[in-house]
């Protein structure tokens, strides 16, 4: 089975297991032994594949492709027997772009053979709007290069900037309930003035270094709605209790005792207090998360799930 991945990333070829910046998309490529190609270099391809998986660019690069009315799926199909579109970001994110970009993106979905989704809640949405079959493509970690701190500090990692996509404000309110120092990281949607909210924001660092910094924390919060969910996955691997919204598969699967309905900040703040005040509860959640990670999200489980999808 020859598999190709197509993204806006500028590199070509395979992803080695010792890649220090092994974020979700690169972990997928690595585990599947796939070849990566940049969507802007399709004319240089000289190989044929059984399956092509494309992560359609978003924001400026999607607008660029839409302005050219570029037939992305049609061009990838020249080299692949089947073409799957992999969801990027939350399911409605593309609807904040221009009408031309929305129309172009929708057309690409309808031309694909299948839509791969982040979460259970995304499957009926993407299948419904595209009339194509859809499956959950699980979030994945390649563990080879992870280095863990031998020191755990009494602080909380609060993920997500203050946008409707990341719901960082929700996470900040919940994180404040721990009454310990808060750490965060910046994304491209970081707002001017956001650094005044009391969170110590890390500079941009590669994934291996991020995992080391995360491993120093005792608690975590993430309120991304229906995202890829790599952060709860990272936390479960490290045994860090993570509070979050339950429409994210990795959150509800790995932290069932810390998952709340989207927007239920009141319940989330109560859980934060429980983690601080009840050591037995904290330890139980931590141990369970590691066990569930091994049971559901280890690399061999991902590969078994891929066999069911392909």
PDB file of N, CA, C and O in Angstrom, residues 209-283:
ATOM      1  N   UNK A 209      10.756  19.864  22.591  1.00  0.00           N
ATOM      2  CA  UNK A 209      10.994  20.791  23.700  1.00  0.00           C
ATOM      3  C   UNK A 209       9.689  21.166  24.405  1.00  0.00           C
ATOM      4  O   UNK A 209       9.663  21.355  25.625  1.00  0.00           O
ATOM      5  N   UNK A 210       8.610  21.269  23.610  1.00  0.00           N
ATOM      6  CA  UNK A 210       7.301  21.549  24.219  1.00  0.00           C
ATOM      7  C   UNK A 210       6.900  20.434  25.178  1.00  0.00           C
ATOM      8  O   UNK A 210       6.419  20.696  26.293  1.00  0.00           O
ATOM      9  N   UNK A 211       7.106  19.184  24.761  1.00  0.00           N
ATOM     10  CA  UNK A 211       6.738  18.059  25.625  1.00  0.00           C
ATOM     11  C   UNK A 211       7.543  18.081  26.922  1.00  0.00           C
ATOM     12  O   UNK A 211       7.022  17.764  28.001  1.00  0.00           O
ATOM     13  N   UNK A 212       8.814  18.461  26.840  1.00  0.00           N
ATOM     14  CA  UNK A 212       9.631  18.548  28.046  1.00  0.00           C
ATOM     15  C   UNK A 212       9.089  19.632  28.983  1.00  0.00           C
ATOM     16  O   UNK A 212       8.966  19.412  30.197  1.00  0.00           O
ATOM     17  N   UNK A 213       8.733  20.794  28.421  1.00  0.00           N
ATOM     18  CA  UNK A 213       8.189  21.879  29.245  1.00  0.00           C
ATOM     19  C   UNK A 213       6.834  21.484  29.839  1.00  0.00           C
ATOM     20  O   UNK A 213       6.554  21.755  31.005  1.00  0.00           O
ATOM     21  N   UNK A 214       5.983  20.849  29.039  1.00  0.00           N
ATOM     22  CA  UNK A 214       4.680  20.420  29.527  1.00  0.00           C
ATOM     23  C   UNK A 214       4.815  19.425  30.678  1.00  0.00           C
ATOM     24  O   UNK A 214       4.037  19.473  31.648  1.00  0.00           O
ATOM     25  N   UNK A 215       5.805  18.550  30.587  1.00  0.00           N
ATOM     26  CA  UNK A 215       5.968  17.496  31.597  1.00  0.00           C
ATOM     27  C   UNK A 215       6.294  18.050  32.986  1.00  0.00           C
ATOM     28  O   UNK A 215       6.199  17.328  33.978  1.00  0.00           O
ATOM     29  N   UNK A 216       6.664  19.319  33.081  1.00  0.00           N
ATOM     30  CA  UNK A 216       6.962  19.941  34.372  1.00  0.00           C
ATOM     31  C   UNK A 216       5.693  20.312  35.140  1.00  0.00           C
ATOM     32  O   UNK A 216       5.764  20.639  36.324  1.00  0.00           O
ATOM     33  N   UNK A 217       4.534  20.294  34.468  1.00  0.00           N
ATOM     34  CA  UNK A 217       3.304  20.815  35.058  1.00  0.00           C
ATOM     35  C   UNK A 217       2.500  19.733  35.779  1.00  0.00           C
ATOM     36  O   UNK A 217       2.486  18.569  35.379  1.00  0.00           O
ATOM     37  N   UNK A 218       1.784  20.167  36.798  1.00  0.00           N
ATOM     38  CA  UNK A 218       0.948  19.249  37.580  1.00  0.00           C
ATOM     39  C   UNK A 218      -0.465  19.167  37.030  1.00  0.00           C
ATOM     40  O   UNK A 218      -1.123  18.124  37.148  1.00  0.00           O
ATOM     41  N   UNK A 219      -0.951  20.248  36.413  1.00  0.00           N
ATOM     42  CA  UNK A 219      -2.328  20.311  35.911  1.00  0.00           C
ATOM     43  C   UNK A 219      -2.337  20.871  34.482  1.00  0.00           C
ATOM     44  O   UNK A 219      -1.357  21.474  34.035  1.00  0.00           O
ATOM     45  N   UNK A 220      -3.482  20.689  33.798  1.00  0.00           N
ATOM     46  CA  UNK A 220      -3.625  21.240  32.449  1.00  0.00           C
ATOM     47  C   UNK A 220      -5.092  21.532  32.159  1.00  0.00           C
ATOM     48  O   UNK A 220      -5.993  20.889  32.715  1.00  0.00           O
ATOM     49  N   UNK A 221      -5.302  22.495  31.272  1.00  0.00           N
ATOM     50  CA  UNK A 221      -6.645  22.856  30.818  1.00  0.00           C
ATOM     51  C   UNK A 221      -6.590  23.137  29.326  1.00  0.00           C
ATOM     52  O   UNK A 221      -5.674  23.818  28.841  1.00  0.00           O
ATOM     53  N   UNK A 222      -7.561  22.622  28.582  1.00  0.00           N
ATOM     54  CA  UNK A 222      -7.716  22.979  27.173  1.00  0.00           C
ATOM     55  C   UNK A 222      -9.186  22.971  26.821  1.00  0.00           C
ATOM     56  O   UNK A 222      -9.883  21.990  27.092  1.00  0.00           O
ATOM     57  N   UNK A 223      -9.665  24.034  26.201  1.00  0.00           N
ATOM     58  CA  UNK A 223     -11.086  24.139  25.858  1.00  0.00           C
ATOM     59  C   UNK A 223     -11.325  24.230  24.356  1.00  0.00           C
ATOM     60  O   UNK A 223     -12.363  24.724  23.920  1.00  0.00           O
ATOM     61  N   UNK A 224     -10.382  23.759  23.553  1.00  0.00           N
ATOM     62  CA  UNK A 224     -10.601  23.751  22.107  1.00  0.00           C
ATOM     63  C   UNK A 224     -11.879  22.973  21.805  1.00  0.00           C
ATOM     64  O   UNK A 224     -12.038  21.850  22.276  1.00  0.00           O
ATOM     65  N   UNK A 225     -12.785  23.503  20.998  1.00  0.00           N
ATOM     66  CA  UNK A 225     -13.978  22.734  20.628  1.00  0.00           C
ATOM     67  C   UNK A 225     -13.726  21.869  19.393  1.00  0.00           C
ATOM     68  O   UNK A 225     -13.342  22.373  18.342  1.00  0.00           O
ATOM     69  N   UNK A 226     -13.883  20.573  19.524  1.00  0.00           N
ATOM     70  CA  UNK A 226     -13.814  19.642  18.394  1.00  0.00           C
ATOM     71  C   UNK A 226     -12.556  19.836  17.561  1.00  0.00           C
ATOM     72  O   UNK A 226     -12.604  19.955  16.344  1.00  0.00           O
ATOM     73  N   UNK A 227     -11.402  19.841  18.208  1.00  0.00           N
ATOM     74  CA  UNK A 227     -10.120  20.005  17.528  1.00  0.00           C
ATOM     75  C   UNK A 227      -9.443  18.647  17.375  1.00  0.00           C
ATOM     76  O   UNK A 227      -9.988  17.609  17.733  1.00  0.00           O
ATOM     77  N   UNK A 228      -8.201  18.661  16.854  1.00  0.00           N
ATOM     78  CA  UNK A 228      -7.456  17.406  16.713  1.00  0.00           C
ATOM     79  C   UNK A 228      -7.170  16.777  18.069  1.00  0.00           C
ATOM     80  O   UNK A 228      -7.037  15.562  18.182  1.00  0.00           O
ATOM     81  N   UNK A 229      -7.048  17.601  19.111  1.00  0.00           N
ATOM     82  CA  UNK A 229      -6.912  17.063  20.459  1.00  0.00           C
ATOM     83  C   UNK A 229      -5.550  16.504  20.790  1.00  0.00           C
ATOM     84  O   UNK A 229      -5.437  15.578  21.601  1.00  0.00           O
ATOM     85  N   UNK A 230      -4.497  17.065  20.199  1.00  0.00           N
ATOM     86  CA  UNK A 230      -3.164  16.564  20.539  1.00  0.00           C
ATOM     87  C   UNK A 230      -2.781  16.906  21.975  1.00  0.00           C
ATOM     88  O   UNK A 230      -2.090  16.124  22.637  1.00  0.00           O
ATOM     89  N   UNK A 231      -3.248  18.053  22.473  1.00  0.00           N
ATOM     90  CA  UNK A 231      -2.855  18.461  23.823  1.00  0.00           C
ATOM     91  C   UNK A 231      -3.343  17.479  24.894  1.00  0.00           C
ATOM     92  O   UNK A 231      -2.546  17.047  25.739  1.00  0.00           O
ATOM     93  N   UNK A 232      -4.623  17.085  24.931  1.00  0.00           N
ATOM     94  CA  UNK A 232      -5.029  16.073  25.915  1.00  0.00           C
ATOM     95  C   UNK A 232      -4.274  14.752  25.741  1.00  0.00           C
ATOM     96  O   UNK A 232      -3.989  14.065  26.729  1.00  0.00           O
ATOM     97  N   UNK A 233      -3.958  14.414  24.494  1.00  0.00           N
ATOM     98  CA  UNK A 233      -3.182  13.202  24.234  1.00  0.00           C
ATOM     99  C   UNK A 233      -1.809  13.308  24.875  1.00  0.00           C
ATOM    100  O   UNK A 233      -1.336  12.372  25.539  1.00  0.00           O
ATOM    101  N   UNK A 234      -1.143  14.448  24.672  1.00  0.00           N
ATOM    102  CA  UNK A 234       0.153  14.685  25.306  1.00  0.00           C
ATOM    103  C   UNK A 234       0.060  14.575  26.821  1.00  0.00           C
ATOM    104  O   UNK A 234       0.914  13.950  27.476  1.00  0.00           O
ATOM    105  N   UNK A 235      -0.971  15.192  27.391  1.00  0.00           N
ATOM    106  CA  UNK A 235      -1.149  15.183  28.843  1.00  0.00           C
ATOM    107  C   UNK A 235      -1.367  13.765  29.375  1.00  0.00           C
ATOM    108  O   UNK A 235      -0.818  13.392  30.422  1.00  0.00           O
ATOM    109  N   UNK A 236      -2.173  12.974  28.667  1.00  0.00           N
ATOM    110  CA  UNK A 236      -2.434  11.606  29.115  1.00  0.00           C
ATOM    111  C   UNK A 236      -1.157  10.776  29.111  1.00  0.00           C
ATOM    112  O   UNK A 236      -0.899  10.009  30.047  1.00  0.00           O
ATOM    113  N   UNK A 237      -0.366  10.921  28.080  1.00  0.00           N
ATOM    114  CA  UNK A 237       0.912  10.206  28.010  1.00  0.00           C
ATOM    115  C   UNK A 237       1.782  10.551  29.213  1.00  0.00           C
ATOM    116  O   UNK A 237       2.460   9.688  29.785  1.00  0.00           O
ATOM    117  N   UNK A 238       1.751  11.826  29.619  1.00  0.00           N
ATOM    118  CA  UNK A 238       2.563  12.304  30.737  1.00  0.00           C
ATOM    119  C   UNK A 238       1.886  12.119  32.091  1.00  0.00           C
ATOM    120  O   UNK A 238       2.504  12.367  33.136  1.00  0.00           O
ATOM    121  N   UNK A 239       0.615  11.709  32.095  1.00  0.00           N
ATOM    122  CA  UNK A 239      -0.117  11.533  33.344  1.00  0.00           C
ATOM    123  C   UNK A 239      -0.509  12.838  34.009  1.00  0.00           C
ATOM    124  O   UNK A 239      -0.680  12.890  35.235  1.00  0.00           O
ATOM    125  N   UNK A 240      -0.684  13.903  33.214  1.00  0.00           N
ATOM    126  CA  UNK A 240      -1.085  15.206  33.738  1.00  0.00           C
ATOM    127  C   UNK A 240      -2.601  15.348  33.591  1.00  0.00           C
ATOM    128  O   UNK A 240      -3.106  15.383  32.460  1.00  0.00           O
ATOM    129  N   UNK A 241      -3.366  15.424  34.668  1.00  0.00           N
ATOM    130  CA  UNK A 241      -4.818  15.596  34.554  1.00  0.00           C
ATOM    131  C   UNK A 241      -5.169  16.848  33.754  1.00  0.00           C
ATOM    132  O   UNK A 241      -4.670  17.939  34.033  1.00  0.00           O
ATOM    133  N   UNK A 242      -6.025  16.677  32.746  1.00  0.00           N
ATOM    134  CA  UNK A 242      -6.383  17.768  31.840  1.00  0.00           C
ATOM    135  C   UNK A 242      -7.897  17.944  31.820  1.00  0.00           C
ATOM    136  O   UNK A 242      -8.638  16.993  31.524  1.00  0.00           O
ATOM    137  N   UNK A 243      -8.354  19.148  32.126  1.00  0.00           N
ATOM    138  CA  UNK A 243      -9.775  19.486  32.064  1.00  0.00           C
ATOM    139  C   UNK A 243     -10.081  20.052  30.682  1.00  0.00           C
ATOM    140  O   UNK A 243      -9.323  20.867  30.150  1.00  0.00           O
ATOM    141  N   UNK A 244     -11.207  19.634  30.087  1.00  0.00           N
ATOM    142  CA  UNK A 244     -11.549  20.149  28.765  1.00  0.00           C
ATOM    143  C   UNK A 244     -12.948  19.782  28.341  1.00  0.00           C
ATOM    144  O   UNK A 244     -13.682  19.095  29.060  1.00  0.00           O
ATOM    145  N   UNK A 245     -13.317  20.238  27.143  1.00  0.00           N
ATOM    146  CA  UNK A 245     -14.653  20.005  26.599  1.00  0.00           C
ATOM    147  C   UNK A 245     -14.742  18.624  25.953  1.00  0.00           C
ATOM    148  O   UNK A 245     -13.815  18.172  25.273  1.00  0.00           O
ATOM    149  N   UNK A 246     -15.902  17.972  26.132  1.00  0.00           N
ATOM    150  CA  UNK A 246     -16.025  16.560  25.779  1.00  0.00           C
ATOM    151  C   UNK A 246     -16.362  16.283  24.316  1.00  0.00           C
ATOM    152  O   UNK A 246     -16.610  15.129  23.957  1.00  0.00           O
ATOM    153  N   UNK A 247     -16.367  17.315  23.435  1.00  0.00           N
ATOM    154  CA  UNK A 247     -16.566  17.012  22.018  1.00  0.00           C
ATOM    155  C   UNK A 247     -15.239  16.684  21.332  1.00  0.00           C
ATOM    156  O   UNK A 247     -15.203  16.427  20.131  1.00  0.00           O
ATOM    157  N   UNK A 248     -14.150  16.679  22.081  1.00  0.00           N
ATOM    158  CA  UNK A 248     -12.840  16.269  21.581  1.00  0.00           C
ATOM    159  C   UNK A 248     -12.595  14.824  22.007  1.00  0.00           C
ATOM    160  O   UNK A 248     -12.615  14.507  23.196  1.00  0.00           O
ATOM    161  N   UNK A 249     -12.359  13.936  21.057  1.00  0.00           N
ATOM    162  CA  UNK A 249     -12.239  12.513  21.369  1.00  0.00           C
ATOM    163  C   UNK A 249     -11.146  12.213  22.381  1.00  0.00           C
ATOM    164  O   UNK A 249     -11.346  11.434  23.319  1.00  0.00           O
ATOM    165  N   UNK A 250      -9.959  12.816  22.196  1.00  0.00           N
ATOM    166  CA  UNK A 250      -8.873  12.500  23.123  1.00  0.00           C
ATOM    167  C   UNK A 250      -9.190  12.963  24.537  1.00  0.00           C
ATOM    168  O   UNK A 250      -8.762  12.341  25.507  1.00  0.00           O
ATOM    169  N   UNK A 251      -9.948  14.035  24.667  1.00  0.00           N
ATOM    170  CA  UNK A 251     -10.333  14.512  25.999  1.00  0.00           C
ATOM    171  C   UNK A 251     -11.319  13.545  26.662  1.00  0.00           C
ATOM    172  O   UNK A 251     -11.107  13.084  27.784  1.00  0.00           O
ATOM    173  N   UNK A 252     -12.393  13.217  25.959  1.00  0.00           N
ATOM    174  CA  UNK A 252     -13.420  12.368  26.578  1.00  0.00           C
ATOM    175  C   UNK A 252     -12.946  10.927  26.754  1.00  0.00           C
ATOM    176  O   UNK A 252     -13.353  10.246  27.702  1.00  0.00           O
ATOM    177  N   UNK A 253     -12.069  10.455  25.840  1.00  0.00           N
ATOM    178  CA  UNK A 253     -11.574   9.081  25.938  1.00  0.00           C
ATOM    179  C   UNK A 253     -10.556   8.916  27.055  1.00  0.00           C
ATOM    180  O   UNK A 253     -10.537   7.879  27.741  1.00  0.00           O
ATOM    181  N   UNK A 254      -9.694   9.909  27.230  1.00  0.00           N
ATOM    182  CA  UNK A 254      -8.559   9.773  28.137  1.00  0.00           C
ATOM    183  C   UNK A 254      -8.791  10.395  29.505  1.00  0.00           C
ATOM    184  O   UNK A 254      -8.156  10.001  30.489  1.00  0.00           O
ATOM    185  N   UNK A 255      -9.687  11.384  29.569  1.00  0.00           N
ATOM    186  CA  UNK A 255     -10.005  12.039  30.838  1.00  0.00           C
ATOM    187  C   UNK A 255     -11.525  12.096  31.043  1.00  0.00           C
ATOM    188  O   UNK A 255     -12.104  13.175  31.135  1.00  0.00           O
ATOM    189  N   UNK A 256     -12.172  10.940  31.113  1.00  0.00           N
ATOM    190  CA  UNK A 256     -13.635  10.946  31.248  1.00  0.00           C
ATOM    191  C   UNK A 256     -14.120  11.649  32.517  1.00  0.00           C
ATOM    192  O   UNK A 256     -15.221  12.210  32.522  1.00  0.00           O
ATOM    193  N   UNK A 257     -13.305  11.651  33.563  1.00  0.00           N
ATOM    194  CA  UNK A 257     -13.705  12.287  34.820  1.00  0.00           C
ATOM    195  C   UNK A 257     -13.460  13.796  34.834  1.00  0.00           C
ATOM    196  O   UNK A 257     -13.881  14.482  35.770  1.00  0.00           O
ATOM    197  N   UNK A 258     -12.782  14.304  33.799  1.00  0.00           N
ATOM    198  CA  UNK A 258     -12.462  15.730  33.737  1.00  0.00           C
ATOM    199  C   UNK A 258     -13.045  16.401  32.490  1.00  0.00           C
ATOM    200  O   UNK A 258     -12.680  17.534  32.167  1.00  0.00           O
ATOM    201  N   UNK A 259     -13.957  15.719  31.806  1.00  0.00           N
ATOM    202  CA  UNK A 259     -14.543  16.241  30.579  1.00  0.00           C
ATOM    203  C   UNK A 259     -15.927  16.816  30.851  1.00  0.00           C
ATOM    204  O   UNK A 259     -16.750  16.176  31.506  1.00  0.00           O
ATOM    205  N   UNK A 260     -16.161  18.024  30.339  1.00  0.00           N
ATOM    206  CA  UNK A 260     -17.434  18.700  30.569  1.00  0.00           C
ATOM    207  C   UNK A 260     -18.042  19.114  29.237  1.00  0.00           C
ATOM    208  O   UNK A 260     -17.359  19.179  28.210  1.00  0.00           O
ATOM    209  N   UNK A 261     -19.338  19.392  29.239  1.00  0.00           N
ATOM    210  CA  UNK A 261     -19.999  19.896  28.043  1.00  0.00           C
ATOM    211  C   UNK A 261     -19.412  21.258  27.660  1.00  0.00           C
ATOM    212  O   UNK A 261     -19.041  22.047  28.530  1.00  0.00           O
ATOM    213  N   UNK A 262     -19.335  21.499  26.349  1.00  0.00           N
ATOM    214  CA  UNK A 262     -18.777  22.760  25.892  1.00  0.00           C
ATOM    215  C   UNK A 262     -19.491  23.942  26.540  1.00  0.00           C
ATOM    216  O   UNK A 262     -20.708  24.042  26.487  1.00  0.00           O
ATOM    217  N   UNK A 263     -18.709  24.806  27.158  1.00  0.00           N
ATOM    218  CA  UNK A 263     -19.259  25.984  27.808  1.00  0.00           C
ATOM    219  C   UNK A 263     -19.575  25.817  29.273  1.00  0.00           C
ATOM    220  O   UNK A 263     -19.871  26.805  29.959  1.00  0.00           O
ATOM    221  N   UNK A 264     -19.485  24.600  29.794  1.00  0.00           N
ATOM    222  CA  UNK A 264     -19.815  24.391  31.213  1.00  0.00           C
ATOM    223  C   UNK A 264     -18.595  24.708  32.077  1.00  0.00           C
ATOM    224  O   UNK A 264     -17.964  23.828  32.682  1.00  0.00           O
ATOM    225  N   UNK A 265     -18.268  25.989  32.115  1.00  0.00           N
ATOM    226  CA  UNK A 265     -17.107  26.453  32.876  1.00  0.00           C
ATOM    227  C   UNK A 265     -17.306  26.238  34.367  1.00  0.00           C
ATOM    228  O   UNK A 265     -16.349  25.962  35.109  1.00  0.00           O
ATOM    229  N   UNK A 266     -18.537  26.338  34.840  1.00  0.00           N
ATOM    230  CA  UNK A 266     -18.822  26.144  36.262  1.00  0.00           C
ATOM    231  C   UNK A 266     -18.408  24.749  36.711  1.00  0.00           C
ATOM    232  O   UNK A 266     -17.725  24.585  37.730  1.00  0.00           O
ATOM    233  N   UNK A 267     -18.812  23.727  35.949  1.00  0.00           N
ATOM    234  CA  UNK A 267     -18.441  22.352  36.282  1.00  0.00           C
ATOM    235  C   UNK A 267     -16.925  22.180  36.209  1.00  0.00           C
ATOM    236  O   UNK A 267     -16.309  21.533  37.070  1.00  0.00           O
ATOM    237  N   UNK A 268     -16.319  22.781  35.201  1.00  0.00           N
ATOM    238  CA  UNK A 268     -14.869  22.658  35.028  1.00  0.00           C
ATOM    239  C   UNK A 268     -14.117  23.263  36.215  1.00  0.00           C
ATOM    240  O   UNK A 268     -13.122  22.708  36.689  1.00  0.00           O
ATOM    241  N   UNK A 269     -14.587  24.400  36.718  1.00  0.00           N
ATOM    242  CA  UNK A 269     -13.923  25.038  37.863  1.00  0.00           C
ATOM    243  C   UNK A 269     -14.059  24.183  39.123  1.00  0.00           C
ATOM    244  O   UNK A 269     -13.136  24.115  39.947  1.00  0.00           O
ATOM    245  N   UNK A 270     -15.180  23.505  39.254  1.00  0.00           N
ATOM    246  CA  UNK A 270     -15.354  22.603  40.396  1.00  0.00           C
ATOM    247  C   UNK A 270     -14.384  21.428  40.307  1.00  0.00           C
ATOM    248  O   UNK A 270     -13.835  20.976  41.322  1.00  0.00           O
ATOM    249  N   UNK A 271     -14.165  20.932  39.084  1.00  0.00           N
ATOM    250  CA  UNK A 271     -13.213  19.839  38.893  1.00  0.00           C
ATOM    251  C   UNK A 271     -11.791  20.293  39.224  1.00  0.00           C
ATOM    252  O   UNK A 271     -11.004  19.523  39.782  1.00  0.00           O
ATOM    253  N   UNK A 272     -11.467  21.533  38.876  1.00  0.00           N
ATOM    254  CA  UNK A 272     -10.157  22.079  39.221  1.00  0.00           C
ATOM    255  C   UNK A 272      -9.957  22.072  40.736  1.00  0.00           C
ATOM    256  O   UNK A 272      -8.897  21.674  41.244  1.00  0.00           O
ATOM    257  N   UNK A 273     -10.971  22.488  41.454  1.00  0.00           N
ATOM    258  CA  UNK A 273     -10.893  22.479  42.922  1.00  0.00           C
ATOM    259  C   UNK A 273     -10.746  21.060  43.464  1.00  0.00           C
ATOM    260  O   UNK A 273      -9.997  20.819  44.416  1.00  0.00           O
ATOM    261  N   UNK A 274     -11.459  20.111  42.842  1.00  0.00           N
ATOM    262  CA  UNK A 274     -11.363  18.715  43.284  1.00  0.00           C
ATOM    263  C   UNK A 274      -9.939  18.177  43.108  1.00  0.00           C
ATOM    264  O   UNK A 274      -9.421  17.454  43.964  1.00  0.00           O
ATOM    265  N   UNK A 275      -9.303  18.527  41.968  1.00  0.00           N
ATOM    266  CA  UNK A 275      -7.942  18.052  41.711  1.00  0.00           C
ATOM    267  C   UNK A 275      -6.955  18.604  42.735  1.00  0.00           C
ATOM    268  O   UNK A 275      -6.029  17.910  43.159  1.00  0.00           O
ATOM    269  N   UNK A 276      -7.151  19.848  43.135  1.00  0.00           N
ATOM    270  CA  UNK A 276      -6.249  20.481  44.099  1.00  0.00           C
ATOM    271  C   UNK A 276      -6.452  19.915  45.501  1.00  0.00           C
ATOM    272  O   UNK A 276      -5.487  19.659  46.232  1.00  0.00           O
ATOM    273  N   UNK A 277      -7.708  19.682  45.877  1.00  0.00           N
ATOM    274  CA  UNK A 277      -8.026  19.329  47.257  1.00  0.00           C
ATOM    275  C   UNK A 277      -8.031  17.831  47.538  1.00  0.00           C
ATOM    276  O   UNK A 277      -7.927  17.422  48.700  1.00  0.00           O
ATOM    277  N   UNK A 278      -8.133  17.002  46.493  1.00  0.00           N
ATOM    278  CA  UNK A 278      -8.302  15.567  46.698  1.00  0.00           C
ATOM    279  C   UNK A 278      -7.180  14.813  45.985  1.00  0.00           C
ATOM    280  O   UNK A 278      -7.238  14.566  44.782  1.00  0.00           O
ATOM    281  N   UNK A 279      -6.153  14.433  46.734  1.00  0.00           N
ATOM    282  CA  UNK A 279      -5.008  13.744  46.145  1.00  0.00           C
ATOM    283  C   UNK A 279      -5.386  12.391  45.553  1.00  0.00           C
ATOM    284  O   UNK A 279      -4.822  11.964  44.534  1.00  0.00           O
ATOM    285  N   UNK A 280      -6.322  11.693  46.186  1.00  0.00           N
ATOM    286  CA  UNK A 280      -6.750  10.394  45.663  1.00  0.00           C
ATOM    287  C   UNK A 280      -7.390  10.558  44.291  1.00  0.00           C
ATOM    288  O   UNK A 280      -7.143   9.760  43.370  1.00  0.00           O
ATOM    289  N   UNK A 281      -8.230  11.573  44.150  1.00  0.00           N
ATOM    290  CA  UNK A 281      -8.869  11.854  42.863  1.00  0.00           C
ATOM    291  C   UNK A 281      -7.812  12.201  41.816  1.00  0.00           C
ATOM    292  O   UNK A 281      -7.836  11.685  40.691  1.00  0.00           O
ATOM    293  N   UNK A 282      -6.877  13.056  42.180  1.00  0.00           N
ATOM    294  CA  UNK A 282      -5.802  13.447  41.254  1.00  0.00           C
ATOM    295  C   UNK A 282      -5.034  12.211  40.776  1.00  0.00           C
ATOM    296  O   UNK A 282      -4.828  12.020  39.565  1.00  0.00           O
ATOM    297  N   UNK A 283      -4.610  11.382  41.712  1.00  0.00           N
ATOM    298  CA  UNK A 283      -3.803  10.210  41.353  1.00  0.00           C
ATOM    299  C   UNK A 283      -4.600   9.222  40.519  1.00  0.00           C
ATOM    300  O   UNK A 283      -4.058   8.603  39.592  1.00  0.00           O
TER     301      UNK A 283
END
